[in-house]
XYZ file of C-alpha atoms in Angstrom:
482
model
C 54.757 3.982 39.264
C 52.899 6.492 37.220
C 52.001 4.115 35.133
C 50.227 1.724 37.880
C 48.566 5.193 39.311
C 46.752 5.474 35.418
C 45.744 1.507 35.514
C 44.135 2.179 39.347
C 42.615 5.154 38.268
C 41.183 3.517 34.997
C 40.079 0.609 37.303
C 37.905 2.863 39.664
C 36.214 4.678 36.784
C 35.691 2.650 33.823
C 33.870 4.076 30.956
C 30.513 3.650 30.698
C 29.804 1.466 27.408
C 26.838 2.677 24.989
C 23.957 1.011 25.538
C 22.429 -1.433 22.332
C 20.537 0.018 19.932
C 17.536 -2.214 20.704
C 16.961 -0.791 24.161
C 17.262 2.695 23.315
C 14.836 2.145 20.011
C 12.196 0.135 22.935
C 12.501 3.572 25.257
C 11.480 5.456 22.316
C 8.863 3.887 21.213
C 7.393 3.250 24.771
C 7.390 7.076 25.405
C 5.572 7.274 21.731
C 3.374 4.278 22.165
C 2.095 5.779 25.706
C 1.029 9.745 24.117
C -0.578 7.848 21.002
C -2.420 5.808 23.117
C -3.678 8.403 25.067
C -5.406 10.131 22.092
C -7.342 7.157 22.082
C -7.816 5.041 24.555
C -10.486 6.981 26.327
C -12.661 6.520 23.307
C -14.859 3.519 24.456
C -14.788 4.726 28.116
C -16.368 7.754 27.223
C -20.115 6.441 28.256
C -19.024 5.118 31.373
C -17.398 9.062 32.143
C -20.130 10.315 31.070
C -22.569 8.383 33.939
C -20.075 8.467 36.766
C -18.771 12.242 36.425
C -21.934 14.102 34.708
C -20.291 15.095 31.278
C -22.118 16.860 29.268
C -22.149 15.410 25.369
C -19.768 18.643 24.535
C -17.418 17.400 27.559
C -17.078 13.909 25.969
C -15.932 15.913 22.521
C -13.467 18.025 24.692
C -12.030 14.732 26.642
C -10.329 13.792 23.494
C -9.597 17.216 22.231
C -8.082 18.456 25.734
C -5.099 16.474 25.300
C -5.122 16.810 21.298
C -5.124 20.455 20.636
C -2.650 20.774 24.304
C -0.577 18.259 22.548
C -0.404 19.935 19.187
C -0.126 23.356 20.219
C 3.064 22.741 22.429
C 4.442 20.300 20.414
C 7.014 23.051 18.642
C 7.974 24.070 21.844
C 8.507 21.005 23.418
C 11.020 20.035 19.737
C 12.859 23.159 20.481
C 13.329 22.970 23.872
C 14.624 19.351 22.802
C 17.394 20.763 20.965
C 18.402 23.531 22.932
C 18.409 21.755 26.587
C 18.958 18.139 25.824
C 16.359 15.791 24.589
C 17.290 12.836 27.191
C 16.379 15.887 29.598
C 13.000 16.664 27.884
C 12.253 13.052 27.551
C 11.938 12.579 31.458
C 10.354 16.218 32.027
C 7.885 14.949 29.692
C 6.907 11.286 30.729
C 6.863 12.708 34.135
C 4.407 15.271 33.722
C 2.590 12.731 31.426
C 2.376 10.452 34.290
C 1.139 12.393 37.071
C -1.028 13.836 34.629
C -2.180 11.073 34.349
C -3.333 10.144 38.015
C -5.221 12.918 38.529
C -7.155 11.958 35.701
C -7.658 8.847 36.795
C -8.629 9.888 40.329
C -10.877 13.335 39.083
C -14.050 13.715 40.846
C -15.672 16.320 38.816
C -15.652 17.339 34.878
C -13.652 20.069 35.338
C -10.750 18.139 36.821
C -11.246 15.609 34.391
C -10.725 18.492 31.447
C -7.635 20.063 32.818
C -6.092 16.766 33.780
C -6.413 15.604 29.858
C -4.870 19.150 28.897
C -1.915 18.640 30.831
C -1.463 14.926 29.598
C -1.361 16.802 26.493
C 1.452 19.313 27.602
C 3.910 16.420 28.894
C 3.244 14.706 25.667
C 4.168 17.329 24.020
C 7.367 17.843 25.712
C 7.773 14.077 24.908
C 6.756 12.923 21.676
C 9.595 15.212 19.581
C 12.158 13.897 21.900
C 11.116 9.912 21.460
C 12.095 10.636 17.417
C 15.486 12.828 17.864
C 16.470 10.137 20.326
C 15.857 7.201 18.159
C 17.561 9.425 14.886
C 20.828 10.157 16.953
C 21.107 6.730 17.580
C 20.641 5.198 14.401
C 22.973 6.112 11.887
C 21.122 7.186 7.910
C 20.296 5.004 5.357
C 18.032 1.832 5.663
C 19.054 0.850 8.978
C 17.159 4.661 10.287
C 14.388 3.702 7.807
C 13.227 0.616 9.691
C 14.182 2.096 12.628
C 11.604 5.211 11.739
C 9.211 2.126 10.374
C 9.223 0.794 13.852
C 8.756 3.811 15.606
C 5.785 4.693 13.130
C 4.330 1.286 13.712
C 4.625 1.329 17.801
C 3.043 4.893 17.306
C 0.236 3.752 15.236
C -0.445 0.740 17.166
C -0.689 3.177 20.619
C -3.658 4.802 18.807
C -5.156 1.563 16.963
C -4.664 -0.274 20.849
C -6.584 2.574 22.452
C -10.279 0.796 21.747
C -9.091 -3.225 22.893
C -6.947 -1.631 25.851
C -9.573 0.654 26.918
C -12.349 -1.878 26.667
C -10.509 -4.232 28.742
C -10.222 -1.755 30.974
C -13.407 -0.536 31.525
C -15.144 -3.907 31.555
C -12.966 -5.765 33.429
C -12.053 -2.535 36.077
C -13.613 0.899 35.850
C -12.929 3.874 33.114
C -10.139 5.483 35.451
C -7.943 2.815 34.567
C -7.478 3.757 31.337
C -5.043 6.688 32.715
C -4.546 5.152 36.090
C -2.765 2.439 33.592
C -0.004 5.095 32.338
C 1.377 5.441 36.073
C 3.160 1.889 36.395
C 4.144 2.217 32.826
C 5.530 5.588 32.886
C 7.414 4.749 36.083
C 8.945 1.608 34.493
C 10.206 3.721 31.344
C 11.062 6.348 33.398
C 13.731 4.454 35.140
C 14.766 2.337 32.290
C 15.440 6.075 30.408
C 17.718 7.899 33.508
C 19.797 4.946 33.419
C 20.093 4.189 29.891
C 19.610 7.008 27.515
C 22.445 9.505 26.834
C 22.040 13.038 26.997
C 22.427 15.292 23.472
C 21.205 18.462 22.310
C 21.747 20.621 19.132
C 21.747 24.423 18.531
C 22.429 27.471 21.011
C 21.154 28.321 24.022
C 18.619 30.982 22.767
C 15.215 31.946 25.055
C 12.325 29.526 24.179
C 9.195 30.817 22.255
C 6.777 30.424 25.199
C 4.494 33.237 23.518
C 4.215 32.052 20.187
C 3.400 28.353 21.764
C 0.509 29.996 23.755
C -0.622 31.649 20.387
C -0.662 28.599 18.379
C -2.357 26.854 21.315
C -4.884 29.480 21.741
C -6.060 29.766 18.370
C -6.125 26.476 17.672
C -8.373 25.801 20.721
C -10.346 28.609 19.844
C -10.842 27.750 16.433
C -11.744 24.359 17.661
C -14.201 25.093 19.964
C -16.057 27.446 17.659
C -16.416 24.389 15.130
C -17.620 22.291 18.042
C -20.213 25.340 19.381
C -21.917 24.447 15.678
C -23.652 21.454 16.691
C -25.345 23.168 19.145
C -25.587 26.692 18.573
C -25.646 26.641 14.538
C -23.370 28.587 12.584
C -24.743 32.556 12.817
C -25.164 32.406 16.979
C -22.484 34.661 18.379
C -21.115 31.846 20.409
C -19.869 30.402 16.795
C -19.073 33.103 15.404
C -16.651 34.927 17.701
C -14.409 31.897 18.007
C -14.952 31.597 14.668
C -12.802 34.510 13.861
C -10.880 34.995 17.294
C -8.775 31.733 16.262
C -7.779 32.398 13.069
C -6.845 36.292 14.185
C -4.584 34.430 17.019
C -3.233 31.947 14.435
C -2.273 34.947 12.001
C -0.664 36.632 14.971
C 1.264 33.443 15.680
C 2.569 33.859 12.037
C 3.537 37.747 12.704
C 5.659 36.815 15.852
C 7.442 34.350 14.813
C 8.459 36.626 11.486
C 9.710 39.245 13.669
C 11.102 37.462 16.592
C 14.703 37.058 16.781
C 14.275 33.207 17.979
C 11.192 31.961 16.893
C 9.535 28.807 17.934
C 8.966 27.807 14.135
C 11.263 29.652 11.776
C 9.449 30.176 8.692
C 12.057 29.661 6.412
C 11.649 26.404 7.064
C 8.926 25.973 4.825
C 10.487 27.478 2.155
C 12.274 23.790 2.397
C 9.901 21.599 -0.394
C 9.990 17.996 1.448
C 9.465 19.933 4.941
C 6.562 21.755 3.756
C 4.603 19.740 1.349
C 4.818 16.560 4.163
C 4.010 18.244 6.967
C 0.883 19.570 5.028
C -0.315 16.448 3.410
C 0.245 14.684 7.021
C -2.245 17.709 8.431
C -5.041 16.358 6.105
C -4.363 12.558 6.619
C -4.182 13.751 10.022
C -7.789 15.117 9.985
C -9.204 12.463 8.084
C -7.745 9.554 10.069
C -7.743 10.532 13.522
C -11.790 10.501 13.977
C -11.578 6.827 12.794
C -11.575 5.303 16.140
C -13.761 7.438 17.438
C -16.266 7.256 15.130
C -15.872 3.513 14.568
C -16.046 2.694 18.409
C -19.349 4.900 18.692
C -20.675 2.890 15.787
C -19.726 -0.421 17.475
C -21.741 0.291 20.555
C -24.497 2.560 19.678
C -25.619 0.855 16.679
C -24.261 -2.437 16.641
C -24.741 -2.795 20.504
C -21.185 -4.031 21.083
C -19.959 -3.637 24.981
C -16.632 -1.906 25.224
C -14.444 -4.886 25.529
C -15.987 -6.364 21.861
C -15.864 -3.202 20.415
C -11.966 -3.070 21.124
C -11.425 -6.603 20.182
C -13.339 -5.447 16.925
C -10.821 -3.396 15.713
C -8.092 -5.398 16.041
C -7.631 -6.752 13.223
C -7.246 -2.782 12.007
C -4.669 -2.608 14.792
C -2.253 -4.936 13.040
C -2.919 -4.201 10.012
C -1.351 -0.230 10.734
C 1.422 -2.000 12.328
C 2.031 -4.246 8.720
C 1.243 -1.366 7.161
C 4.278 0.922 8.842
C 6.434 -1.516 8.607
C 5.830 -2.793 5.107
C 6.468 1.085 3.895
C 10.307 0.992 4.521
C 10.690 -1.825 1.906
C 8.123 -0.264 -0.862
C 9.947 2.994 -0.257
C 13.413 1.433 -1.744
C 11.827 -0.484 -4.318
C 9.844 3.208 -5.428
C 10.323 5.675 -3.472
C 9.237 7.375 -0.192
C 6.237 9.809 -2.877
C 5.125 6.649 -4.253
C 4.483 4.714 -1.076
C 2.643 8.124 0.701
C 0.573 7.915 -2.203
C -0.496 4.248 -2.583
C -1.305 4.530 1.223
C -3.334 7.206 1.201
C -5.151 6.083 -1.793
C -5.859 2.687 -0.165
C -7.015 4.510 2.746
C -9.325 6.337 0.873
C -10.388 3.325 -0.385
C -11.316 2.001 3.224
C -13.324 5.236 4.528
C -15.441 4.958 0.909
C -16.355 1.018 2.028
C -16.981 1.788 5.140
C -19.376 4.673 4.609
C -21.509 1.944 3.179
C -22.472 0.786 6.758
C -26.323 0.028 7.798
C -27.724 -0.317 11.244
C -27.454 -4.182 10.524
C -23.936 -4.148 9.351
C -22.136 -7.588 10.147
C -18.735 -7.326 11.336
C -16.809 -8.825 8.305
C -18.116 -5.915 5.776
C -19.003 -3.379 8.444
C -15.979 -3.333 10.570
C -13.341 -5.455 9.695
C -12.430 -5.234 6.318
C -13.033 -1.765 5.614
C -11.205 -1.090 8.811
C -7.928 -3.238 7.543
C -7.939 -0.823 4.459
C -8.377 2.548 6.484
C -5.449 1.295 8.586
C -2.665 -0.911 6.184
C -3.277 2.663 4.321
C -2.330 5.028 7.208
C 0.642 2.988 8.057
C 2.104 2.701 4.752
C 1.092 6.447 4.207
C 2.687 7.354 7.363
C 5.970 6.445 7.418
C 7.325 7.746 3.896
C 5.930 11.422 4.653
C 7.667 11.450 8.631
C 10.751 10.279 6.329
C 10.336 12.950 3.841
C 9.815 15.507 6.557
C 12.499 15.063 8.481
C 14.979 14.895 5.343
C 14.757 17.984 4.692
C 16.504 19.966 7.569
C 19.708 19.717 9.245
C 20.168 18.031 11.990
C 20.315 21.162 14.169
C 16.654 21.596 13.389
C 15.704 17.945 14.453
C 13.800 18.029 17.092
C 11.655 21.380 15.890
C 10.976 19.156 12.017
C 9.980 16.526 14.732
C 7.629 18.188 16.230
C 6.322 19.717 13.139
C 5.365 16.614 12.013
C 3.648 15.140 14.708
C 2.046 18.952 15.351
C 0.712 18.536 12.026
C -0.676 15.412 12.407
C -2.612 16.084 15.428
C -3.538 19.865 14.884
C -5.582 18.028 11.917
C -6.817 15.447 13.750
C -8.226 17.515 16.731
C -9.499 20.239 13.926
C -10.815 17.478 12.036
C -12.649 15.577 15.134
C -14.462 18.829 15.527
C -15.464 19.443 12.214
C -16.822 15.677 11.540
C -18.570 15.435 14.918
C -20.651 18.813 13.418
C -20.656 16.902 10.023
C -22.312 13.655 11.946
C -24.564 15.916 14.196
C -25.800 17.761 10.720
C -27.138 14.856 9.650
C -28.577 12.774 12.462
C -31.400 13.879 13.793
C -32.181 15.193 16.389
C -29.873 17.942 18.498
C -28.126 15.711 20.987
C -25.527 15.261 18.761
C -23.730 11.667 18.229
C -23.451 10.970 21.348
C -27.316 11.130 22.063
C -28.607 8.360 23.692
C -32.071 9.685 22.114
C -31.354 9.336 18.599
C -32.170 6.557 16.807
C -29.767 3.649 15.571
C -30.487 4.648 11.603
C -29.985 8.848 12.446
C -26.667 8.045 14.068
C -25.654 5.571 11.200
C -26.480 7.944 8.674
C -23.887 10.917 10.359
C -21.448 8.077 10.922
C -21.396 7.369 7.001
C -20.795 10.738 5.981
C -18.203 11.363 8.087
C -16.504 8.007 6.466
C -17.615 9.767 3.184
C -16.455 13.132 3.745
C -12.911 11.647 4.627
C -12.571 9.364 1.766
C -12.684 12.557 -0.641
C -10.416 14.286 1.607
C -7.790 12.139 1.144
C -8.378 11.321 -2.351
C -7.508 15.521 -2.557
C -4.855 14.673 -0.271
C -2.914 11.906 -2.452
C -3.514 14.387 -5.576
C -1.536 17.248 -3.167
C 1.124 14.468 -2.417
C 1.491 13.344 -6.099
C 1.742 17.166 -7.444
C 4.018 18.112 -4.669
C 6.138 16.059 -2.636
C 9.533 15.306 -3.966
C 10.257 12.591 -5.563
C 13.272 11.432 -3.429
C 14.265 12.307 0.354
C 17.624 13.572 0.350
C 18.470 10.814 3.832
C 15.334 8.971 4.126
């Protein structure tokens, strides 16, 4: 009898079966593909924004670096809060907030809405992004079969950003700019569903208070630092509106540093980066960060305002660079066996480098096979094969208690250098065209804007020539579970 009473009970609650690997590395990579593609996608829309809503040329700037320096600045917190109250949890908190986000963007009437919209995009990507890696590492057990798996999430990642341009200049062409966040809401819904029902919950660590001041702090000073780089273009570098941010965010960023030593829980322990494969990745992925991430946007404004493309040719322009970051990231798993994650970071970034130089040589009557395509299958096989070894090497070098905070490092570091660096080369580009309007200026003439766009391209390429020196010097030579 008891033993019937056992089989009925068994019968009427059987145990839910793990779901494949496969679908749990898609849903991870579908939350990473959408907050990549967001840092880009608005890119070629950003004329059309600029007619319908009134934007001024510093409010085109801040559409992209809302949601970068938002995602960056709460990307610890949103790692941390990963481990401490489940990263299934954090995952939906995140694409949820991403998603509505998302259509009020798509439905703002004013700038202002537009701006605050894009910040909060940033937030729930944030809260996502750390939780899309952890995820995909607790799943996947270490060795080669977590390498690819980190190869594919790398590539699906780097494809969201090389995407943005084609998706957004379907969009806008075929529809109107709002679609390119109006898009996200189906999406997001779809993933959303697909992640309560087949994701499984985990979390590591204690249940310690969250950081929330120290992730203000970072945020603050890295806006502030960013928007006193951007005030340069305008204001010039001794006018009090510079000046003050100027030295406001770095105070706020060195305050960051002081909390975090003292508090008893801090949102980024520092002893972390006492840890050599932690540190030295996370800072040569800050300056491949802010050398890469202006790509797009500085390739897509070439595209239209000097070559005349419309939106939808300047996306299908770069797609050749799209796949070739997708080859790239998942070529890197198989170089880094053969010799080794330092190796690949280096031959990446070096090929990269290469790229940005050939580019730089662009003319107002560039043709599309030297001017575009080939220079931008170099800039882009070398970010993906650059990529992947250094988020290996990062996350290597902590336990896995510390997951999702090294996962959020990472992808902090990454964009904290791209939004710092898409201020600093839009003042770079402005220096050097002429006239005041910036490059956005519809004023300025095709050869002004061509010469700011090549020394941005320029200015990169010796950045991460210095950056593949700081990776050869530094990095370790192996990852202890890459």
């Amino acid at each position: 009898m008891t033993l019937m009473l056992e089989a009925a009970d068994v019968t009427r609650a059987p145990r839910r079966t793990a779901p494949p690997t496969w679908l749990v590395l898609a849903l991870a990579c579908a939350g990473q593909f959408l907050v990549v593609l967001d840092v880009s996608v608005v890119n070629v829309a950003l004329p059309s924004m600029r007619a319908d809503l009134g934007l001024s040329a510093q409010g085109l700037q801040w559409v992209v670096n809302a949601y970068a320096i938002a995602f960056a600045g709460f990307m610890l917190l949103g790692g941390r809060a990963g481990d401490l109250y489940g990263r299934k949890r954090m995952f939906l908190v995140g694409l949820g907030l991403f998603t509505l986000a998302s259509l009020a963007g798509g439905l703002a009437q004013q700038e202002w809405q537009l701006l605050v919209a894009r910040a909060v995009q940033g937030l729930g990507a944030a809260v996502l992004a750390p939780s899309t890696l952890t995820i995909l590492t607790a799943a996947v057990p270490q060795g080669a079969a977590r390498a690819r798996a980190i190869g594919t999430w790398t590539a699906v990642g780097a494809g969201g950003g090389a995407a943005g341009g084609l998706v957004g200049g379907v969009l806008v062409d075929v529809l109107s700019w709002r679609w390119v966040l109006l898009i996200n809401v189906p999406i997001g819904a779809v993933v959303l569903a697909g992640a309560v029902r087949w994701l499984a919950e985990s979390r590591a660590g204690d249940r310690r208070r969250l950081d929330l001041p120290g992730a203000v702090l970072v945020t603050a000073g890295l806006a502030t630092l960013a928007y006193g780089i951007s005030q340069t273009e305008a204001s010039g570098w001794t006018a009090p509106a510079t000046v003050v941010p100027l030295l406001v965010g770095p105070a706020l960023l060195g305050v960051f540093l002081v909390v975090e030593s003292r508090t008893a829980a801090p949102l980024m322990p520092l002893g972390l980066l006492r840890l050599r494969a932690v540190a030295s990745a996370n800072v040569a992925m800050f300056l491949s960060g802010s050398a890469m991430f202006c790509m797009w946007f500085f390739m897509t404004l070439y595209a239209q305002n000097v070559l005349h493309y419309t939106p939808l040719e300047a996306g299908l322009a770069l797609v050749p660079s799209s796949l070739a970051v997708v080859v790239g990231s998942k070529l890197a798993p198989r170089l880094m066996r053969a010799v080794g994650a330092r190796n690949v970071a280096v031959l990446g970034t070096v090929v990269a480098a290469v790229g940005f130089g050939w580019q730089s040589t662009l003319s107002v009557a560039g043709g599309y096979l030297t001017s575009i395509m080939v220079p931008g299958i170099l800039m882009m096989l070398g970010a993906g094969l650059g990529m992947t070894p250094l988020a290996s090497l990062a996350t290597s070098g902590a336990g896995p208690g510390e997951a999702g905070l090294v996962s959020g490092l990472v992808n902090t570091s990454r964009t904290m250098g791209g939004s710092l660096g898409l201020a600093v080369m839009s003042t770079v580009a402005a220096g050097r065209s002429e006239g005041s309007g910036g490059p956005h200026a519809l004023t300025e003439t095709p050869q002004a804007l061509t010469e700011g766009y090549a020394l941005v391209f320029r200015s990169s390429a010796v950045l991460l020539l210095a950056g593949a020196l700081l990776m050869l010097l530094w990095l370790p030579r192996k990852a202890s579970a890459a």
